[in-house]
Coordinates of C-alpha atoms in Angstrom, one line a residue:
X2 CA 75.0 106.1 122.3
X3 CA 76.0 108.8 123.5
X4 CA 72.6 110.0 125.5
X5 CA 72.5 105.9 126.6
X6 CA 75.8 107.1 128.0
X7 CA 74.1 109.5 130.2
X8 CA 71.9 107.3 132.2
X9 CA 75.3 106.3 134.6
X10 CA 77.7 108.2 136.1
X11 CA 80.3 110.5 134.8
X12 CA 83.0 108.7 135.9
X13 CA 81.6 104.9 133.9
X14 CA 80.5 106.7 130.9
X15 CA 83.3 108.1 130.6
X16 CA 85.5 104.9 130.8
X17 CA 82.8 102.6 128.3
X18 CA 83.2 105.4 126.6
X19 CA 87.1 105.4 126.2
X20 CA 86.9 102.3 125.1
X21 CA 83.9 102.6 123.1
X22 CA 86.6 104.8 120.7
X23 CA 89.1 102.3 121.2
X24 CA 86.9 99.2 119.7
X25 CA 86.0 101.8 116.7
X26 CA 88.8 102.2 116.0
X27 CA 90.9 98.9 115.7
X28 CA 88.2 96.9 114.4
X29 CA 88.9 97.2 111.2
X30 CA 92.4 96.6 110.9
X31 CA 93.1 95.1 114.7
X32 CA 89.8 92.4 115.4
X33 CA 91.3 90.8 118.8
X34 CA 92.5 94.3 119.8
X35 CA 88.5 96.1 119.4
X36 CA 87.1 92.5 120.3
X37 CA 89.1 92.4 124.0
X38 CA 88.4 96.7 124.9
X39 CA 84.2 95.8 124.1
X40 CA 84.9 93.3 126.6
X41 CA 85.9 95.8 129.3
X42 CA 83.0 98.2 128.0
X43 CA 80.6 95.6 127.9
X44 CA 82.7 94.5 131.7
X45 CA 81.2 97.6 132.9
X46 CA 78.4 99.1 131.3
X47 CA 76.2 95.4 130.2
X48 CA 72.6 97.5 130.6
X49 CA 73.5 100.3 127.3
X50 CA 72.0 98.6 124.6
X51 CA 74.3 100.4 122.2
X52 CA 77.6 97.8 124.1
X53 CA 76.1 95.6 123.1
X54 CA 76.1 96.2 119.6
X55 CA 79.5 97.0 119.7
X56 CA 80.6 93.1 120.7
X57 CA 78.5 92.7 119.3
X58 CA 80.0 93.6 116.0
X59 CA 83.3 93.3 117.5
X60 CA 82.6 89.2 117.7
X61 CA 81.1 89.0 114.2
X62 CA 84.2 90.7 113.0
X63 CA 86.8 87.6 115.1
X64 CA 84.7 85.7 113.4
X65 CA 82.6 84.9 117.1
X66 CA 79.6 84.0 115.3
X67 CA 77.6 82.4 118.1
X68 CA 78.5 85.3 120.3
X69 CA 77.4 88.0 118.2
X70 CA 74.5 87.4 117.4
X71 CA 73.4 87.3 121.2
X72 CA 74.9 91.1 122.1
X73 CA 72.8 91.9 118.4
X74 CA 70.0 89.7 120.2
X75 CA 70.1 91.3 123.2
X76 CA 70.4 95.1 121.7
X77 CA 67.4 95.0 119.4
X78 CA 65.4 93.7 123.1
X79 CA 66.6 97.4 124.7
X80 CA 65.9 99.3 121.6
X81 CA 63.4 98.0 119.7
X82 CA 65.1 98.4 116.0
X83 CA 65.1 96.4 113.6
X84 CA 68.4 97.8 112.1
X85 CA 70.7 95.2 112.6
X86 CA 68.2 92.0 110.6
X87 CA 70.9 91.2 108.5
X88 CA 73.7 91.0 110.4
X89 CA 72.2 88.7 112.4
X90 CA 71.2 86.9 109.7
X91 CA 74.5 87.1 108.5
X92 CA 75.7 84.7 112.0
X93 CA 73.2 83.1 110.6
X94 CA 75.1 81.7 107.9
X95 CA 78.7 81.8 109.7
X96 CA 77.2 79.5 112.6
X97 CA 76.1 77.1 109.2
X98 CA 72.6 77.4 109.1
X99 CA 72.1 79.0 106.2
X100 CA 67.6 78.2 106.4
X101 CA 67.3 80.3 108.7
X102 CA 69.2 83.4 106.7
X103 CA 67.0 82.8 104.2
X104 CA 64.1 82.1 106.5
X105 CA 65.3 85.6 108.4
X106 CA 65.1 87.2 104.8
X107 CA 61.3 87.0 104.7
X108 CA 60.8 88.0 108.2
X109 CA 57.9 90.6 108.4
X110 CA 61.6 93.1 110.5
X111 CA 62.6 93.3 106.7
X112 CA 59.4 95.8 105.9
X113 CA 61.0 97.8 108.1
X114 CA 64.1 98.5 107.5
X115 CA 65.3 101.5 105.6
X116 CA 67.1 101.4 101.5
X117 CA 70.4 99.9 102.8
X118 CA 69.6 97.5 105.5
X119 CA 67.1 96.1 102.8
X120 CA 70.4 95.7 100.1
X121 CA 72.2 94.5 103.2
X122 CA 69.4 91.9 103.8
X123 CA 69.4 90.7 99.8
X124 CA 72.9 90.3 99.9
X125 CA 72.7 88.0 103.1
X126 CA 70.4 85.6 100.9
X127 CA 72.1 86.0 98.4
X128 CA 74.9 84.5 100.7
X129 CA 72.5 82.0 102.0
X130 CA 71.8 80.1 98.7
X131 CA 75.3 79.9 97.7
X132 CA 76.0 78.1 100.7
X133 CA 73.2 76.0 99.7
X134 CA 75.0 75.0 96.5
X135 CA 72.1 77.1 93.8
X136 CA 73.8 79.8 92.1
X137 CA 70.5 80.3 89.4
X138 CA 69.0 81.7 93.0
X139 CA 71.5 83.8 94.3
X140 CA 72.1 84.6 91.0
X141 CA 67.7 86.0 90.8
X142 CA 67.9 87.1 94.4
X143 CA 70.7 90.0 93.6
X144 CA 67.6 91.3 90.7
X145 CA 66.6 94.3 91.9
X146 CA 65.6 97.8 91.0
X147 CA 68.6 98.7 93.1
X148 CA 71.3 96.6 91.1
X149 CA 69.5 98.0 87.7
X150 CA 69.7 101.6 89.2
X151 CA 72.4 104.2 87.5
X152 CA 72.7 106.0 90.1
X153 CA 75.7 104.8 92.5
X154 CA 75.1 104.7 96.2
X155 CA 77.1 103.3 99.3
X156 CA 75.5 99.7 98.9
X157 CA 76.6 100.1 94.9
X158 CA 80.2 98.7 94.4
X159 CA 79.2 96.1 97.3
X160 CA 75.5 94.8 95.4
X161 CA 77.1 94.6 91.5
X162 CA 79.8 93.1 93.5
X163 CA 78.7 90.4 94.1
X164 CA 76.3 89.8 91.5
X165 CA 79.2 89.0 88.8
X166 CA 80.7 87.6 91.7
X167 CA 77.7 84.7 90.7
X168 CA 78.0 85.3 87.8
X169 CA 81.8 83.7 87.7
X170 CA 81.2 80.9 90.2
X171 CA 77.1 80.4 87.7
X172 CA 80.5 79.6 84.7
X173 CA 78.8 83.6 82.3
X174 CA 82.2 85.3 82.3
X175 CA 81.0 87.4 79.1
X176 CA 78.0 88.5 81.9
X177 CA 80.9 88.3 84.8
X178 CA 83.0 90.6 83.4
X179 CA 80.6 93.4 82.5
X180 CA 79.6 93.4 85.9
X181 CA 82.8 93.3 87.5
X182 CA 83.6 96.7 85.1
X183 CA 79.6 98.2 86.3
X184 CA 81.2 97.7 89.9
X185 CA 84.2 99.3 89.2
X186 CA 82.7 102.4 88.4
X187 CA 80.8 103.0 91.6
X188 CA 83.6 101.7 93.5
X189 CA 85.7 105.2 93.8
X190 CA 87.2 103.7 97.6
X191 CA 88.3 100.6 96.3
X192 CA 86.2 98.4 98.6
X193 CA 86.6 96.1 96.7
X194 CA 88.8 94.1 94.1
X195 CA 87.0 94.0 91.2
X196 CA 89.8 95.8 89.3
X197 CA 91.8 92.9 90.3
X198 CA 88.5 90.2 89.3
X199 CA 88.2 91.5 85.8
X200 CA 92.3 91.3 85.2
X201 CA 91.9 88.0 85.8
X202 CA 89.2 87.6 83.8
X203 CA 91.5 89.7 80.6
X204 CA 94.7 86.8 80.9
X205 CA 96.9 89.7 82.5
X206 CA 99.0 88.6 85.0
X207 CA 100.5 90.6 87.8
X208 CA 104.8 90.4 88.4
X209 CA 106.1 91.5 91.5
X210 CA 108.6 93.5 90.5
X211 CA 110.1 93.8 93.9
X212 CA 113.4 92.5 94.5
X213 CA 114.5 90.1 97.7
X214 CA 117.1 91.9 99.3
X215 CA 118.6 88.1 102.1
X216 CA 119.0 87.2 97.5
X217 CA 120.9 89.7 96.5
X218 CA 122.8 89.6 100.8
X219 CA 123.4 86.0 98.9
X220 CA 124.7 86.9 96.0
X221 CA 126.5 89.4 97.0
X222 CA 128.5 87.5 98.9
X223 CA 128.5 85.0 96.2
X224 CA 130.3 86.8 94.1
X225 CA 132.4 88.4 97.3
X226 CA 133.6 84.7 97.5
X227 CA 134.1 84.8 94.0
X228 CA 136.6 87.6 94.2
X229 CA 137.9 86.5 97.2
X230 CA 139.3 83.4 96.1
X231 CA 140.5 84.8 92.3
X232 CA 143.2 87.4 94.8
X233 CA 144.5 84.1 96.2
X234 CA 145.4 82.6 92.5
X235 CA 146.9 85.6 91.4
X236 CA 148.3 85.7 94.7
X237 CA 149.9 82.3 94.3
X238 CA 150.7 82.8 90.9
X239 CA 152.6 86.1 91.8
X240 CA 154.5 84.4 94.2
X241 CA 155.6 81.3 92.4
X242 CA 156.8 84.6 89.0
X243 CA 158.5 86.4 91.8
X244 CA 160.5 83.2 93.0
X245 CA 161.9 82.3 89.8
X246 CA 162.8 85.4 88.5
X247 CA 165.0 85.9 92.1
X248 CA 166.1 82.9 91.0
X249 CA 166.9 82.8 87.9
X250 CA 168.1 86.5 88.8
X251 CA 170.7 84.2 91.4
X252 CA 171.9 82.3 88.2
X253 CA 172.9 85.4 86.4
X254 CA 175.0 86.7 89.3
X255 CA 176.3 83.1 90.0
X256 CA 176.8 83.7 86.7
X257 CA 179.0 86.9 85.3
X258 CA 181.6 86.5 83.7
X259 CA 183.0 89.9 84.5
X260 CA 182.3 90.4 87.9
X261 CA 186.0 89.6 89.5
X262 CA 184.7 89.0 92.6
X263 CA 182.2 85.4 91.6
X264 CA 183.0 83.0 89.6
X265 CA 181.4 80.3 87.7
X266 CA 178.8 78.4 90.1
X267 CA 179.9 74.4 89.5
X268 CA 175.9 73.9 87.1
X269 CA 173.8 71.1 90.1
X270 CA 175.0 74.4 92.3
X271 CA 173.6 77.3 90.1
X272 CA 170.2 75.1 89.7
X273 CA 168.5 72.7 92.4
X274 CA 167.0 71.0 89.6
X275 CA 168.9 71.0 87.2
X276 CA 170.8 67.4 88.7
X277 CA 167.3 66.0 88.2
X278 CA 166.4 66.6 84.8
X279 CA 169.8 65.6 84.1
X280 CA 169.8 62.0 86.3

């Protein structure tokens, strides 16, 4: 890529390089932003193969398969390299043309690919078979020396995972479990969800232990409202008891026979409720 950018004027090369760096940085987590940066680079240097390739991968990451395929074809014409052949075939799958992907899997270009490229092409072909509902053919397509090898290569985990998933889709659960376990052994970076698939096959259910803070806040508000209601009831009860005690105190005071300053009141004056009770 650096050599290709050297063909541009220095200022332009730096600007294109900055945009390509942003594409590489964002393509996994923010593919739409990566795509936007790739369009800028493409506008600045559309005749640079590395730019066309980056634009193709950015479009591929955002599922713009027709656009991606056009960029990959352009890059292939510029370089004469066949390394993009598998991803071009996968674009055909994305466009709903699995038969074209299978046709590409049988082209002479596949023999020019390195080992990683050939494995990738095998994965694409198996996916195309599954697109056509040919599960057993997909399983056979994935069976290869690379799958049987005990050595772990960069493509091993993905190849084993695809094989396990195809077995499971075909209803061969015991074999699928075995190959998901083998995938887990090779997947040191956690690039697949083989552990989750194994857990599902074993009937293990994961419970989310996280607490919903909004629910907790609602419960707390309900408790506070209940406490306030209880306090109000206690206040009302206390007020009633105080009033009754004051009335009783008044009655006792008015009827204190030992106090010369007060004379006993009539029953009706001492207790307003007494007259009503008497009546």
